[in-house]
XYZ file of N, CA and C in Angstrom:
555
model
N 105.579 98.547 79.589
C 105.911 99.897 79.251
C 107.310 99.966 79.134
N 107.758 100.835 78.024
C 109.201 101.038 77.954
C 109.803 101.977 78.966
N 110.901 101.751 79.595
C 111.502 102.581 80.569
C 112.382 103.470 79.912
N 112.383 104.798 80.210
C 113.156 105.742 79.742
C 114.482 105.548 80.484
N 115.489 105.806 79.913
C 116.889 105.801 80.525
C 116.913 106.943 81.551
N 117.491 106.482 82.719
C 117.674 107.613 83.802
C 118.785 108.413 83.605
N 118.828 109.752 83.836
C 119.913 110.502 83.693
C 121.144 110.011 84.479
N 122.378 110.085 84.007
C 123.438 109.637 84.799
C 124.530 110.909 84.735
N 125.424 110.761 85.828
C 126.442 111.898 85.955
C 127.623 111.352 85.015
N 127.777 112.038 83.937
C 128.817 111.619 82.962
C 130.166 111.633 83.533
N 130.404 112.455 84.619
C 131.743 112.485 85.387
C 131.982 111.147 86.183
N 131.068 110.205 86.212
C 131.235 108.987 86.982
C 132.007 107.971 86.152
N 132.108 108.254 84.848
C 132.691 107.284 83.961
C 132.043 105.911 83.977
N 132.731 104.820 84.014
C 132.121 103.516 83.943
C 131.006 103.255 84.944
N 131.120 103.983 86.070
C 130.136 103.620 87.106
C 128.720 104.048 86.717
N 128.705 105.247 85.988
C 127.377 105.675 85.431
C 126.263 105.698 86.578
N 126.582 106.443 87.587
C 125.643 106.402 88.819
C 124.441 107.379 88.422
N 123.245 106.804 88.822
C 122.035 107.460 88.504
C 122.036 108.818 89.287
N 121.732 109.871 88.870
C 121.647 111.120 89.587
C 120.141 111.586 89.998
N 119.147 111.117 89.321
C 117.825 111.293 89.703
C 117.142 110.139 90.321
N 116.052 110.306 90.902
C 115.284 109.172 91.550
C 115.529 109.144 93.085
N 114.923 108.075 93.689
C 115.002 108.165 95.174
C 116.312 107.683 95.599
N 116.623 107.967 96.861
C 117.888 107.486 97.410
C 117.744 106.182 97.972
N 118.751 105.353 98.292
C 118.674 104.098 98.857
C 118.276 104.224 100.305
N 117.170 103.546 100.686
C 116.869 103.635 102.125
C 117.786 102.854 102.892
N 118.083 103.374 104.211
C 118.911 102.586 105.088
C 118.302 101.367 105.584
N 118.849 100.210 105.421
C 118.058 98.928 105.858
C 117.755 98.788 107.416
N 118.659 99.567 108.228
C 118.394 99.458 109.553
C 117.522 100.617 110.190
N 117.000 101.511 109.361
C 116.206 102.536 109.818
C 114.935 102.156 110.462
N 114.831 102.477 111.845
C 113.794 101.780 112.669
C 112.403 102.456 112.123
N 112.314 103.682 111.492
C 111.126 104.347 111.152
C 110.604 103.511 109.855
N 111.541 103.013 109.181
C 111.054 102.277 107.752
C 111.072 100.798 107.913
N 111.431 100.185 109.087
C 111.533 98.729 109.275
C 110.169 98.062 108.723
N 109.075 98.476 109.301
C 107.845 97.687 108.945
C 107.559 97.707 107.465
N 107.795 99.011 106.934
C 107.541 99.093 105.325
C 108.425 98.086 104.620
N 109.667 97.980 104.960
C 110.683 97.118 104.389
C 110.247 95.686 104.525
N 109.864 95.321 105.863
C 109.429 93.948 105.935
C 108.107 93.605 105.154
N 107.249 94.573 105.010
C 105.960 94.398 104.358
C 106.294 94.023 102.807
N 107.239 94.835 102.305
C 107.755 94.608 100.892
C 108.532 93.305 100.816
N 109.333 92.877 101.736
C 109.932 91.605 101.624
C 108.872 90.440 101.687
N 107.950 90.623 102.486
C 106.838 89.598 102.487
C 106.147 89.515 101.162
N 105.904 90.568 100.537
C 105.184 90.580 99.272
C 106.088 90.003 98.231
N 107.387 90.187 98.167
C 108.279 89.651 97.168
C 108.589 88.258 97.405
N 108.761 87.910 98.723
C 109.315 86.389 99.075
C 108.144 85.405 99.254
N 107.089 86.017 99.729
C 105.818 85.133 100.072
C 104.570 85.696 99.533
N 104.614 85.948 98.125
C 103.349 86.534 97.530
C 102.016 85.753 97.805
N 102.164 84.264 97.925
C 101.095 83.499 98.145
C 100.544 83.717 99.601
N 101.359 84.352 100.517
C 100.738 84.552 101.888
C 100.335 86.025 101.867
N 100.992 86.975 101.255
C 100.743 88.434 101.183
C 99.466 88.717 100.446
N 99.564 88.273 99.264
C 98.255 88.307 98.351
C 97.433 89.616 98.344
N 96.157 89.439 98.375
C 95.182 90.584 98.290
C 95.370 91.429 99.569
N 95.914 90.885 100.671
C 96.133 91.778 101.900
C 97.100 92.824 101.546
N 98.155 92.479 100.895
C 99.240 93.374 100.520
C 98.705 94.424 99.363
N 97.939 93.772 98.465
C 97.565 94.418 97.404
C 96.586 95.612 97.771
N 95.946 95.533 98.923
C 94.989 96.549 99.219
C 95.632 97.648 100.046
N 97.111 97.464 100.334
C 97.665 98.620 100.986
C 97.764 99.783 100.114
N 97.339 100.956 100.641
C 97.394 102.124 99.856
C 98.875 102.678 99.717
N 99.042 103.395 98.665
C 100.455 103.904 98.379
C 101.036 104.693 99.470
N 100.172 105.445 100.185
C 100.667 106.296 101.189
C 101.060 105.451 102.570
N 101.058 104.200 102.485
C 101.507 103.434 103.524
C 103.147 103.353 103.516
N 103.607 103.761 102.288
C 105.146 103.784 102.141
C 105.497 105.237 101.998
N 106.246 105.671 102.957
C 106.718 107.103 103.190
C 108.000 107.299 102.624
N 108.731 106.201 102.391
C 110.091 106.238 101.768
C 109.929 106.259 100.284
N 110.429 107.181 99.521
C 110.146 107.189 98.068
C 110.506 105.991 97.250
N 111.682 105.410 97.632
C 112.089 104.109 97.074
C 111.084 103.027 97.294
N 110.643 102.838 98.583
C 109.666 101.811 98.879
C 108.386 102.076 98.070
N 108.042 103.335 98.032
C 106.657 103.694 97.370
C 106.841 103.230 95.878
N 108.044 103.595 95.273
C 108.245 103.166 93.870
C 108.154 101.588 93.755
N 108.712 100.813 94.727
C 108.712 99.433 94.649
C 107.315 98.975 94.741
N 106.526 99.574 95.679
C 105.223 99.152 95.939
C 104.382 99.370 94.537
N 104.618 100.502 93.951
C 103.920 100.859 92.772
C 104.302 99.752 91.612
N 105.622 99.471 91.541
C 106.130 98.539 90.605
C 105.564 97.167 90.789
N 105.284 96.766 92.021
C 104.686 95.471 92.315
C 103.133 95.687 91.900
N 102.523 96.665 92.190
C 101.161 96.761 91.825
C 101.046 96.820 90.260
N 101.922 97.452 89.549
C 101.835 97.435 88.107
C 102.097 96.063 87.415
N 102.863 95.284 88.307
C 103.066 94.016 87.748
C 101.931 92.961 88.141
N 100.808 93.497 88.739
C 99.768 92.679 89.070
C 99.498 92.375 90.483
N 100.402 93.010 91.391
C 100.318 92.839 92.725
C 100.869 91.540 93.237
N 100.738 91.319 94.511
C 101.330 90.081 95.155
C 100.437 88.870 94.775
N 99.245 89.202 94.414
C 98.316 88.046 94.104
C 98.230 87.821 92.537
N 99.291 88.153 91.765
C 99.257 88.195 90.357
C 99.620 86.754 89.794
N 99.994 85.836 90.801
C 100.168 84.352 90.389
C 101.710 84.181 90.017
N 102.566 85.267 90.027
C 103.947 85.027 89.847
C 104.629 84.883 91.235
N 105.790 84.210 91.123
C 106.592 83.962 92.298
C 108.100 83.978 91.814
N 109.039 84.089 92.813
C 110.414 83.977 92.587
C 110.946 84.875 91.503
N 111.852 84.362 90.650
C 112.528 85.267 89.626
C 111.562 85.920 88.560
N 110.516 85.256 88.343
C 109.424 85.777 87.420
C 108.828 86.972 88.089
N 108.526 86.874 89.349
C 107.875 88.078 90.090
C 108.865 89.273 90.209
N 110.101 88.881 90.448
C 111.196 89.972 90.723
C 111.359 90.672 89.472
N 111.382 89.935 88.227
C 111.723 90.584 87.029
C 110.515 91.434 86.604
N 109.327 90.940 86.852
C 108.121 91.705 86.439
C 108.046 92.990 87.292
N 108.411 92.901 88.539
C 108.450 94.153 89.434
C 109.560 95.174 88.975
N 110.789 94.676 88.612
C 111.859 95.492 88.195
C 111.595 96.150 86.936
N 110.852 95.543 85.979
C 110.371 96.094 84.732
C 109.422 97.341 84.962
N 108.823 97.392 86.123
C 107.812 98.476 86.411
C 108.505 99.513 87.351
N 109.749 99.377 87.669
C 110.457 100.348 88.420
C 111.382 101.245 87.595
N 111.236 102.417 87.738
C 111.933 103.396 86.800
C 113.403 103.521 87.209
N 113.791 103.542 88.582
C 115.054 104.031 88.827
C 116.011 102.697 89.206
N 117.247 102.875 88.948
C 118.125 101.705 89.216
C 118.239 101.374 90.619
N 118.099 102.453 91.538
C 118.223 102.160 92.957
C 116.997 101.421 93.420
N 115.786 101.572 92.841
C 114.702 100.701 93.268
C 114.829 99.270 92.665
N 115.240 99.093 91.401
C 115.535 97.878 90.745
C 116.416 97.057 91.594
N 117.514 97.624 91.990
C 118.355 96.785 92.937
C 117.799 96.593 94.290
N 116.973 97.387 94.732
C 116.176 97.194 95.941
C 115.295 95.995 95.852
N 114.864 95.734 94.695
C 113.927 94.498 94.423
C 114.756 93.215 94.746
N 116.023 93.209 94.051
C 116.854 92.193 94.334
C 117.251 91.956 95.772
N 117.601 93.136 96.360
C 117.982 93.088 97.739
C 116.915 92.486 98.652
N 115.745 93.014 98.509
C 114.556 92.558 99.408
C 114.071 91.060 99.116
N 114.397 90.705 97.934
C 113.889 89.264 97.551
C 114.760 88.324 98.130
N 116.008 88.632 98.559
C 116.865 87.617 99.206
C 117.109 87.898 100.781
N 116.866 89.078 101.251
C 117.088 89.536 102.587
C 116.150 88.695 103.506
N 116.581 87.980 104.529
C 115.759 87.239 105.255
C 114.683 88.099 106.108
N 113.497 87.654 106.251
C 112.579 88.258 106.959
C 112.843 88.087 108.525
N 112.417 88.818 109.287
C 112.816 88.873 110.735
C 111.826 87.900 111.490
N 111.459 86.771 110.953
C 110.430 85.863 111.625
C 111.385 84.909 112.434
N 110.844 84.463 113.480
C 111.603 83.438 114.357
C 111.480 82.035 113.726
N 110.471 81.816 113.088
C 110.254 80.604 112.334
C 109.880 80.761 110.840
N 109.574 79.864 110.159
C 109.212 79.973 108.692
C 107.837 80.840 108.726
N 108.024 82.175 107.896
C 106.858 83.044 107.945
C 105.528 82.241 107.524
N 104.462 82.542 108.339
C 103.180 81.945 107.975
C 102.243 83.113 107.635
N 101.005 82.730 107.427
C 100.004 83.776 107.035
C 99.793 84.799 108.068
N 99.660 84.394 109.460
C 99.501 85.260 110.460
C 100.683 86.290 110.494
N 101.838 85.684 110.510
C 103.050 86.579 110.488
C 103.058 87.656 109.261
N 102.794 87.256 108.132
C 102.786 88.197 107.003
C 101.763 89.191 107.142
N 100.508 88.754 107.454
C 99.528 89.689 107.630
C 99.786 90.745 108.667
N 100.446 90.316 109.741
C 100.837 91.182 110.741
C 101.940 92.358 110.378
N 102.647 91.891 109.504
C 103.574 92.705 108.699
C 102.981 93.865 107.951
N 101.998 93.402 107.226
C 101.221 94.293 106.337
C 100.328 95.192 107.007
N 99.748 94.773 108.187
C 98.883 95.659 109.019
C 99.621 96.794 109.533
N 100.866 96.577 109.893
C 101.622 97.766 110.470
C 101.749 98.968 109.671
N 102.122 98.906 108.384
C 102.035 100.165 107.682
C 100.667 100.698 107.462
N 99.769 99.852 107.300
C 98.372 100.369 107.149
C 97.963 100.975 108.390
N 98.359 100.535 109.422
C 98.025 101.151 110.824
C 98.624 102.685 110.897
N 99.738 102.909 110.254
C 100.239 104.214 110.251
C 99.373 105.107 109.300
N 98.968 104.674 108.248
C 98.018 105.388 107.380
C 96.778 105.810 108.062
N 96.271 104.845 108.789
C 94.893 105.050 109.566
C 95.226 106.021 110.727
N 96.389 106.071 111.225
C 96.700 106.948 112.352
C 96.757 108.417 111.749
N 97.305 108.602 110.448
C 97.376 109.884 109.853
C 95.817 110.366 109.512
N 95.064 109.472 109.101
C 93.690 109.730 108.849
C 93.015 110.208 110.097
N 93.155 109.520 111.215
C 92.572 109.856 112.567
C 92.939 111.300 112.826
N 94.277 111.565 112.756
C 94.620 112.957 113.093
C 94.033 114.016 112.199
N 93.786 113.726 110.982
C 93.161 114.589 110.078
C 91.686 114.760 110.497
N 91.008 113.720 110.833
C 89.641 113.887 111.178
C 89.606 114.590 112.601
N 90.437 114.365 113.514
C 90.408 115.177 114.663
C 90.788 116.666 114.428
N 91.626 116.980 113.494
C 91.741 118.317 113.097
C 90.608 119.064 112.653
N 89.882 118.293 111.707
C 88.752 118.813 111.092
C 87.608 118.969 112.212
N 87.519 118.086 113.179
C 86.515 118.145 114.187
C 86.724 119.386 115.019
N 87.958 119.730 115.319
C 88.230 120.869 116.059
C 87.807 122.301 115.414
N 87.742 122.169 114.136
C 87.443 123.376 113.442
C 85.927 123.573 113.215
N 85.217 122.478 113.484
C 83.786 122.422 113.344
C 82.982 122.787 114.774
N 82.096 123.503 114.592
C 81.208 123.851 115.785
C 80.147 122.790 115.915
N 80.107 122.034 116.998
C 79.094 120.980 117.176
C 77.685 121.614 117.287
N 77.539 122.976 117.594
C 76.154 123.484 117.604
C 75.789 124.185 116.232
N 76.721 124.712 115.559
C 76.452 125.227 114.129
C 76.360 124.401 113.229
N 77.211 123.286 113.198
C 77.276 122.152 112.121
C 77.009 120.818 112.738
N 75.921 120.684 113.393
C 75.624 119.494 114.134
C 75.645 118.224 113.370
N 75.029 118.077 112.151
C 74.984 117.119 111.327
C 76.423 116.574 110.956
N 77.219 117.688 110.365
C 78.579 117.375 110.007
C 79.311 116.856 111.058
N 79.204 117.475 112.184
C 79.956 117.120 113.345
C 79.720 115.596 113.771
N 78.546 115.272 113.792
C 78.032 113.883 114.274
C 78.582 112.889 113.256
N 78.499 113.229 111.855
C 78.939 112.303 110.926
C 80.522 112.171 111.023
N 81.203 113.174 111.208
C 82.749 113.094 111.303
C 83.106 112.348 112.538
N 82.349 112.655 113.631
C 82.670 111.872 114.837
C 82.448 110.511 114.850
N 81.402 110.050 114.146
C 81.102 108.605 113.814
C 82.295 108.086 113.012
N 82.724 108.934 112.038
C 83.969 108.407 111.297
C 85.105 108.188 112.162
N 85.317 109.146 113.078
C 86.443 109.018 114.055
C 86.338 107.737 114.808
N 85.262 107.368 115.425
C 85.086 106.333 116.277
C 85.422 105.090 115.473
N 84.752 105.010 114.225
C 85.047 103.890 113.372
C 86.615 103.742 112.976
N 87.221 104.799 112.725
C 88.585 104.770 112.425
C 89.416 104.318 113.580
N 89.103 104.936 114.767
C 89.820 104.409 116.019
C 89.700 103.000 116.336
N 88.614 102.347 116.067
C 88.351 100.964 116.220
C 89.080 100.074 115.150
N 89.110 100.668 114.064
C 89.899 99.934 112.888
C 91.339 100.010 113.282
N 91.906 101.191 113.706
C 93.304 101.452 114.137
C 93.576 100.556 115.316
N 92.670 100.311 116.152
C 93.077 99.384 117.386
C 93.127 97.932 116.803
N 92.159 97.572 115.890
C 92.209 96.292 115.353
C 93.556 95.943 114.602
N 94.010 97.013 113.691
C 95.249 96.788 112.976
C 96.307 96.739 114.037
N 96.259 97.405 115.185
C 97.399 97.290 116.173
C 97.476 95.812 116.765
N 96.216 95.281 116.968
C 96.354 94.018 117.446
C 96.858 93.068 116.497
N 96.476 93.263 115.207
C 96.907 92.343 114.134
C 98.501 92.582 113.908
N 98.907 93.790 114.036
C 100.284 94.178 113.847
C 101.259 93.554 114.930
N 100.643 93.415 116.099
C 101.380 93.060 117.196
C 101.879 91.468 116.955
N 101.263 90.801 116.101
C 101.687 89.437 115.803
C 102.961 89.378 115.157
N 103.497 90.471 114.600
C 104.790 90.561 113.846
C 105.836 90.667 114.993
N 105.557 91.104 116.281
C 106.552 91.346 117.192
C 106.629 90.141 118.232
N 105.734 89.206 118.008
C 105.725 88.004 118.868
C 106.795 87.112 118.638
């Protein structure tokens, strides 16, 4: 797909700094650390991230630049598209609209992952589980909120069904936590 030129601030002269689009995320932001690591894993080790990364929902990425990068990777065919290295980076960049995100692709493709040894499947899957765990936590909070508004006496069937969903989501959340803890080991 053809990318439309991003608006620039004409007062910037030769710099031509993009004035629309997401801001550059702070690399050391602890709130975004696991999202950043998951993206690095998908770019640097797509053979390990593969379908596990591709199944991550977009709302696993709360930072707009990371979300756009995730969407660009998905539009390029995902981590399991069969591309790697410069071919993958170029395909992802072509699917990212903003300069900030395009430069972020380059940055994350070379920034070392925080693994103590060469990243393996277990490590990469643990990185990907962490942002997914956050999504599930938000879903659990939503279910709990809905349960509080339901009367177990007046809406017994709905209440039981929603409570069953809550139990299943909490078990899934716990399993993701155990899987994600592998990234901290």
